[in-house]
Amino acid sequence: MKIHYSLDDFNATNPVVTIGTFDGLHKGHQSVIEELKQLASEINGETVIFTFYPHPRVVTSPNEKSLRLLTTKEEKIKLFEKFGVDHLIIYPFNKEFAELSYTDFVKDILVNKIGTRCLVVGYDHRFGKNREGGYEYLQACAEKNNFTVKKTDALSVEAEKVSSTKIRAALQSGDIKKANQYLGYEFTLHGTVVKGMQLGRKLGFPTANIEASDKYKIIPGYGVYAVLVEIEDKQYKGMLNIGTRPTFNNNADNRSIEVNIFDFSGDMYGNDITLIFINKIREEQKFSGVDALVEQLKTDKQIALQLLTDY
């Protein structure tokens, strides 16, 4: 896969293109990519993904604090490569680009710079200043500029349309199983190990405290989870707590991400770490004391091992 951060020297044979932010690269996005690949094979062409960085809302709503993304730029690059895309264009999204009309986008970028032969859009595709570019408008542009346009249908899982919004809602409620089902792969969180309060070590369950690598990355809801942990190309099993340490801490705003890694010992401070979420074990809760907490942690570990049996 070729990655392009500029269109100055872009070159592709019979480009079959799709456009979007592709947050999560979920099953719906994957079906669009499969359509892209099929159409490209029919005209001896190459598949092209046109996406943006940073996320448009970072530019259009800079004071907004609620933006949460399923995938970082680095995660999306790996997924696009995994799904067999030929060209990935990561176009700089700035205020000037945000003001670009759909007509100018089609003419200047899709036609003149990319040379689009076929454009594939999702069922709810809107683009351009004030989201003026819909499917019907796009068809008219395509006829004038000698390319074709294909609209894909929404993908449903168990009679429910798959969307990034629904996956974010599932993660925020702790429904990892549903989120993973819609994503088509296990949700991951990348971060760095930072120094914590070291309470777990005193309880016999030492934990690594994690700081997410991207401030916009969504964090699953409070609770205890069964996870896989990747450190320096090695994978371990573990259990993770997201919450406020209610047994020791009354400050509701002090959220922590702590993972107890099974069969691992060593100093990890400063190391990069990847958490792969498999399933939720239970809600976070406050215990009467240390002994009750330790007993629950023993139970949690057994449940985690059962949930991770196939991994």
Coordinates of C-alpha atoms in Angstrom, one line a residue:
M1 CA 0.0 0.0 0.0
K2 CA 1.3 3.4 -0.9
I3 CA 0.6 6.3 1.5
H4 CA 0.2 9.8 0.1
Y5 CA 0.2 13.0 2.2
S6 CA 0.1 15.2 -0.9
L7 CA -1.4 14.9 -4.4
D8 CA 1.5 16.6 -6.2
D9 CA 2.9 13.4 -7.6
F10 CA -0.1 11.1 -7.3
N11 CA -0.4 8.5 -9.9
A12 CA -2.7 5.4 -10.1
T13 CA -4.1 3.3 -12.9
N14 CA -7.8 3.7 -13.4
P15 CA -8.4 4.9 -9.8
V16 CA -11.5 3.6 -8.0
V17 CA -12.0 6.0 -5.1
T18 CA -13.9 6.3 -1.9
I19 CA -13.9 9.2 0.5
G20 CA -14.5 9.5 4.3
T21 CA -13.1 9.7 7.8
F22 CA -13.4 5.9 8.3
D23 CA -13.4 6.1 12.1
G24 CA -13.1 2.5 13.3
L25 CA -12.9 0.9 9.9
H26 CA -15.8 -1.2 11.0
K27 CA -17.7 -3.9 9.0
G28 CA -19.6 -1.3 7.1
H29 CA -16.4 0.4 5.9
Q30 CA -14.9 -3.0 5.1
S31 CA -17.9 -3.8 2.8
V32 CA -17.2 -0.5 1.0
I33 CA -13.5 -1.5 0.5
E34 CA -14.6 -4.9 -0.8
E35 CA -16.9 -3.1 -3.3
L36 CA -14.0 -0.9 -4.2
K37 CA -11.7 -3.9 -4.9
Q38 CA -14.3 -5.6 -7.0
L39 CA -14.9 -2.6 -9.2
A40 CA -11.2 -2.0 -9.6
S41 CA -10.7 -5.6 -10.7
E42 CA -13.4 -5.1 -13.4
I43 CA -11.5 -2.2 -15.1
N44 CA -7.9 -3.3 -14.3
G45 CA -7.7 -0.4 -11.8
E46 CA -6.3 0.4 -8.4
T47 CA -8.2 1.2 -5.2
V48 CA -7.8 4.6 -3.6
I49 CA -8.9 5.7 -0.1
F50 CA -9.2 9.5 0.4
T51 CA -9.3 10.4 4.0
F52 CA -8.2 13.3 6.2
Y53 CA -6.0 14.3 9.1
P54 CA -6.7 15.7 11.6
H55 CA -10.4 14.8 12.0
P56 CA -12.6 17.5 10.5
R57 CA -14.2 18.4 13.8
V58 CA -10.8 19.2 15.3
V59 CA -10.7 22.1 12.8
T60 CA -14.3 23.1 12.5
S61 CA -15.1 22.9 16.2
P62 CA -11.7 23.5 17.9
N63 CA -13.3 24.2 21.4
E64 CA -15.3 21.0 21.4
K65 CA -14.3 18.6 24.1
S66 CA -16.5 15.6 23.3
L67 CA -14.7 14.2 20.2
R68 CA -13.8 10.6 20.8
L69 CA -12.4 8.4 18.0
L70 CA -12.4 4.6 17.6
T71 CA -9.1 4.6 15.7
T72 CA -6.0 6.7 15.6
K73 CA -4.3 7.6 12.4
E74 CA -1.6 4.9 12.9
E75 CA -4.3 2.3 13.7
K76 CA -6.2 3.2 10.5
I77 CA -3.1 2.9 8.3
K78 CA -2.5 -0.6 9.6
L79 CA -6.1 -1.6 9.0
F80 CA -6.2 -0.2 5.5
E81 CA -3.1 -2.1 4.7
K82 CA -4.6 -5.3 6.2
F83 CA -7.7 -4.9 4.0
G84 CA -5.6 -4.7 0.8
V85 CA -6.0 -1.1 -0.3
D86 CA -3.6 0.1 -3.0
H87 CA -3.4 3.8 -2.3
L88 CA -4.1 5.7 0.9
I89 CA -4.4 9.5 0.7
I90 CA -4.2 11.2 4.1
Y91 CA -5.1 14.8 3.1
P92 CA -4.4 17.7 5.4
F93 CA -7.7 19.0 6.7
N94 CA -7.5 22.7 7.4
K95 CA -9.8 25.7 7.4
E96 CA -9.2 26.3 3.7
F97 CA -10.1 22.8 2.8
A98 CA -13.2 23.0 5.0
E99 CA -14.4 25.9 2.9
L100 CA -14.0 24.0 -0.4
S101 CA -17.3 23.4 -2.2
Y102 CA -18.2 20.0 -3.4
T103 CA -18.0 21.1 -7.0
D104 CA -14.5 22.3 -6.6
F105 CA -13.5 19.2 -4.7
V106 CA -14.8 17.0 -7.5
K107 CA -13.1 19.1 -10.3
D108 CA -9.8 20.0 -8.6
I109 CA -9.1 16.9 -6.6
L110 CA -11.1 13.9 -7.8
V111 CA -10.8 14.6 -11.5
N112 CA -7.7 16.8 -12.1
K113 CA -5.3 15.4 -9.4
I114 CA -6.5 11.8 -8.8
G115 CA -8.0 11.0 -12.2
T116 CA -11.0 9.2 -10.7
R117 CA -12.7 6.6 -13.0
C118 CA -15.2 5.4 -10.4
L119 CA -16.3 6.9 -7.1
V120 CA -17.8 4.6 -4.4
V121 CA -19.8 6.3 -1.7
G122 CA -21.7 5.1 1.4
Y123 CA -25.4 5.1 1.7
D124 CA -25.4 8.3 3.9
H125 CA -22.5 10.1 2.2
R126 CA -22.4 13.9 2.5
F127 CA -19.3 16.1 1.8
G128 CA -18.1 19.6 1.1
K129 CA -18.9 23.0 2.7
N130 CA -22.1 22.7 4.7
R131 CA -22.3 19.0 3.7
E132 CA -23.8 20.1 0.3
G133 CA -22.6 17.1 -1.6
G134 CA -25.1 14.3 -1.6
Y135 CA -25.5 11.3 -4.0
E136 CA -27.8 13.0 -6.5
Y137 CA -25.6 16.0 -6.7
L138 CA -22.6 13.8 -7.1
Q139 CA -24.2 11.9 -10.0
A140 CA -24.6 15.2 -11.9
C141 CA -20.9 16.0 -11.3
A142 CA -19.9 12.6 -12.5
E143 CA -21.7 12.9 -15.8
K144 CA -20.0 16.2 -16.5
N145 CA -16.5 14.9 -15.6
N146 CA -16.5 11.5 -17.2
F147 CA -16.5 9.1 -14.2
T148 CA -19.1 6.8 -12.7
V149 CA -20.5 6.8 -9.1
K150 CA -21.7 3.8 -7.1
K151 CA -23.6 4.0 -3.8
T152 CA -23.3 1.1 -1.4
D153 CA -26.1 -0.1 0.9
A154 CA -25.8 0.1 4.7
L155 CA -24.4 -3.1 6.3
S156 CA -26.5 -4.6 9.1
V157 CA -25.6 -7.0 11.8
E158 CA -28.5 -8.8 13.5
A159 CA -30.9 -6.4 11.7
E160 CA -29.1 -3.3 13.0
K161 CA -27.1 -0.9 10.8
V162 CA -23.5 -0.8 11.7
S163 CA -22.1 2.7 12.4
S164 CA -19.2 4.3 14.2
T165 CA -21.7 6.1 16.5
K166 CA -23.2 2.8 17.6
I167 CA -19.8 1.3 18.2
R168 CA -18.8 4.3 20.4
A169 CA -22.0 3.9 22.4
A170 CA -21.3 0.2 22.9
L171 CA -17.8 0.9 24.1
Q172 CA -18.9 3.7 26.5
S173 CA -21.4 1.3 28.0
G174 CA -18.7 -1.4 28.3
D175 CA -20.4 -3.7 25.7
I176 CA -17.1 -4.9 24.3
K177 CA -18.7 -8.0 22.7
K178 CA -21.1 -5.9 20.6
A179 CA -18.4 -3.3 19.7
N180 CA -16.0 -6.1 18.5
Q181 CA -18.9 -7.7 16.5
Y182 CA -19.5 -4.4 14.7
L183 CA -15.8 -3.6 14.2
G184 CA -15.0 -7.1 12.8
Y185 CA -11.9 -7.2 15.0
E186 CA -11.0 -6.6 18.6
F187 CA -10.9 -3.0 19.9
T188 CA -7.4 -1.9 20.8
L189 CA -6.0 0.9 23.0
H190 CA -2.4 2.0 22.6
G191 CA -0.6 3.8 25.4
T192 CA 2.5 4.3 27.6
V193 CA 3.1 2.8 31.0
V194 CA 3.3 5.6 33.6
K195 CA 4.0 5.5 37.3
G196 CA 0.9 5.0 39.5
M197 CA 0.1 4.7 43.1
Q198 CA 1.5 1.1 43.2
L199 CA -1.5 -0.1 45.2
G200 CA -1.9 -3.3 43.2
R201 CA 1.6 -4.4 44.1
K202 CA 0.6 -4.3 47.8
L203 CA -2.5 -6.4 47.1
G204 CA -0.5 -9.1 45.2
F205 CA -1.9 -8.0 41.9
P206 CA 0.7 -5.5 40.5
T207 CA -0.7 -3.3 37.7
A208 CA 0.7 -1.2 34.9
N209 CA -0.9 2.3 34.7
I210 CA -1.6 3.3 31.1
E211 CA -1.8 6.7 29.5
A212 CA -3.5 6.6 26.1
S213 CA -1.3 7.7 23.2
D214 CA -3.9 9.9 21.6
K215 CA -6.1 12.3 23.6
Y216 CA -9.0 11.8 21.2
K217 CA -9.0 8.0 21.5
I218 CA -12.2 6.6 23.1
I219 CA -11.8 4.8 26.4
P220 CA -14.3 2.1 27.2
G221 CA -16.7 2.6 30.1
Y222 CA -15.8 2.0 33.8
G223 CA -15.4 -1.7 34.6
V224 CA -13.1 -4.7 34.7
Y225 CA -12.2 -6.3 31.4
A226 CA -10.4 -9.4 30.1
V227 CA -7.7 -8.2 27.8
L228 CA -4.7 -9.3 25.7
V229 CA -1.6 -7.2 26.3
E230 CA 1.2 -6.7 23.7
I231 CA 4.6 -5.5 24.9
E232 CA 7.7 -5.5 22.7
D233 CA 6.1 -8.0 20.2
K234 CA 5.1 -10.4 22.9
Q235 CA 1.5 -11.1 23.9
Y236 CA 0.2 -11.8 27.4
K237 CA -3.2 -12.4 29.0
G238 CA -4.5 -10.0 31.7
M239 CA -7.3 -8.2 33.4
L240 CA -7.8 -4.4 33.3
N241 CA -9.7 -1.9 35.4
I242 CA -11.0 1.4 34.1
G243 CA -12.4 3.6 36.8
T244 CA -11.7 5.7 39.9
R245 CA -10.3 3.1 42.4
P246 CA -13.5 3.6 44.5
T247 CA -12.2 1.5 47.4
F248 CA -9.2 3.9 47.8
N249 CA -10.3 7.1 46.1
N250 CA -13.4 9.4 46.4
N251 CA -12.4 11.7 43.5
A252 CA -14.8 10.7 40.7
D253 CA -12.8 12.6 38.1
N254 CA -9.6 10.7 38.7
R255 CA -10.0 8.0 36.1
S256 CA -7.3 5.4 35.9
I257 CA -6.5 2.6 33.4
E258 CA -4.7 -0.2 35.1
V259 CA -3.8 -3.7 33.8
N260 CA -2.7 -6.7 35.7
I261 CA -0.6 -8.8 33.3
F262 CA -0.6 -12.5 34.0
D263 CA 2.8 -14.3 34.0
F264 CA 4.8 -11.2 33.6
S265 CA 7.4 -9.6 35.7
G266 CA 9.7 -6.6 35.1
D267 CA 9.9 -2.8 35.0
M268 CA 7.7 -1.4 32.2
Y269 CA 7.8 2.3 33.0
G270 CA 7.9 4.3 29.8
N271 CA 7.2 1.3 27.6
D272 CA 4.7 1.3 24.8
I273 CA 1.8 -1.1 25.4
T274 CA -1.2 -2.3 23.4
L275 CA -4.4 -3.5 25.1
I276 CA -6.8 -5.7 23.1
F277 CA -10.2 -5.8 24.6
I278 CA -11.9 -9.2 24.6
N279 CA -14.9 -9.0 27.0
K280 CA -16.2 -7.3 30.1
I281 CA -15.9 -9.1 33.5
R282 CA -18.0 -6.9 35.8
E283 CA -18.7 -3.3 36.8
E284 CA -16.3 -1.4 38.9
Q285 CA -17.5 -1.4 42.6
K286 CA -16.5 -0.2 46.0
F287 CA -15.5 -2.9 48.5
S288 CA -15.7 -2.9 52.3
G289 CA -12.0 -3.3 52.6
V290 CA -8.7 -4.7 51.2
D291 CA -9.5 -8.4 52.0
A292 CA -12.8 -8.2 50.1
L293 CA -11.2 -6.6 47.1
V294 CA -8.4 -9.2 47.0
E295 CA -10.9 -12.0 47.0
Q296 CA -12.8 -10.4 44.2
L297 CA -9.6 -9.9 42.2
K298 CA -8.9 -13.7 42.5
T299 CA -12.3 -14.4 41.1
D300 CA -11.8 -11.8 38.3
K301 CA -8.6 -13.5 37.3
Q302 CA -10.3 -16.9 36.9
I303 CA -13.1 -15.4 34.9
A304 CA -10.5 -13.5 32.7
L305 CA -8.6 -16.7 32.0
Q306 CA -11.9 -18.5 31.0
L307 CA -12.8 -15.6 28.6
L308 CA -9.2 -15.7 27.1
T309 CA -9.1 -19.5 26.7
D310 CA -9.2 -19.3 22.9
Y311 CA -6.5 -16.7 22.7

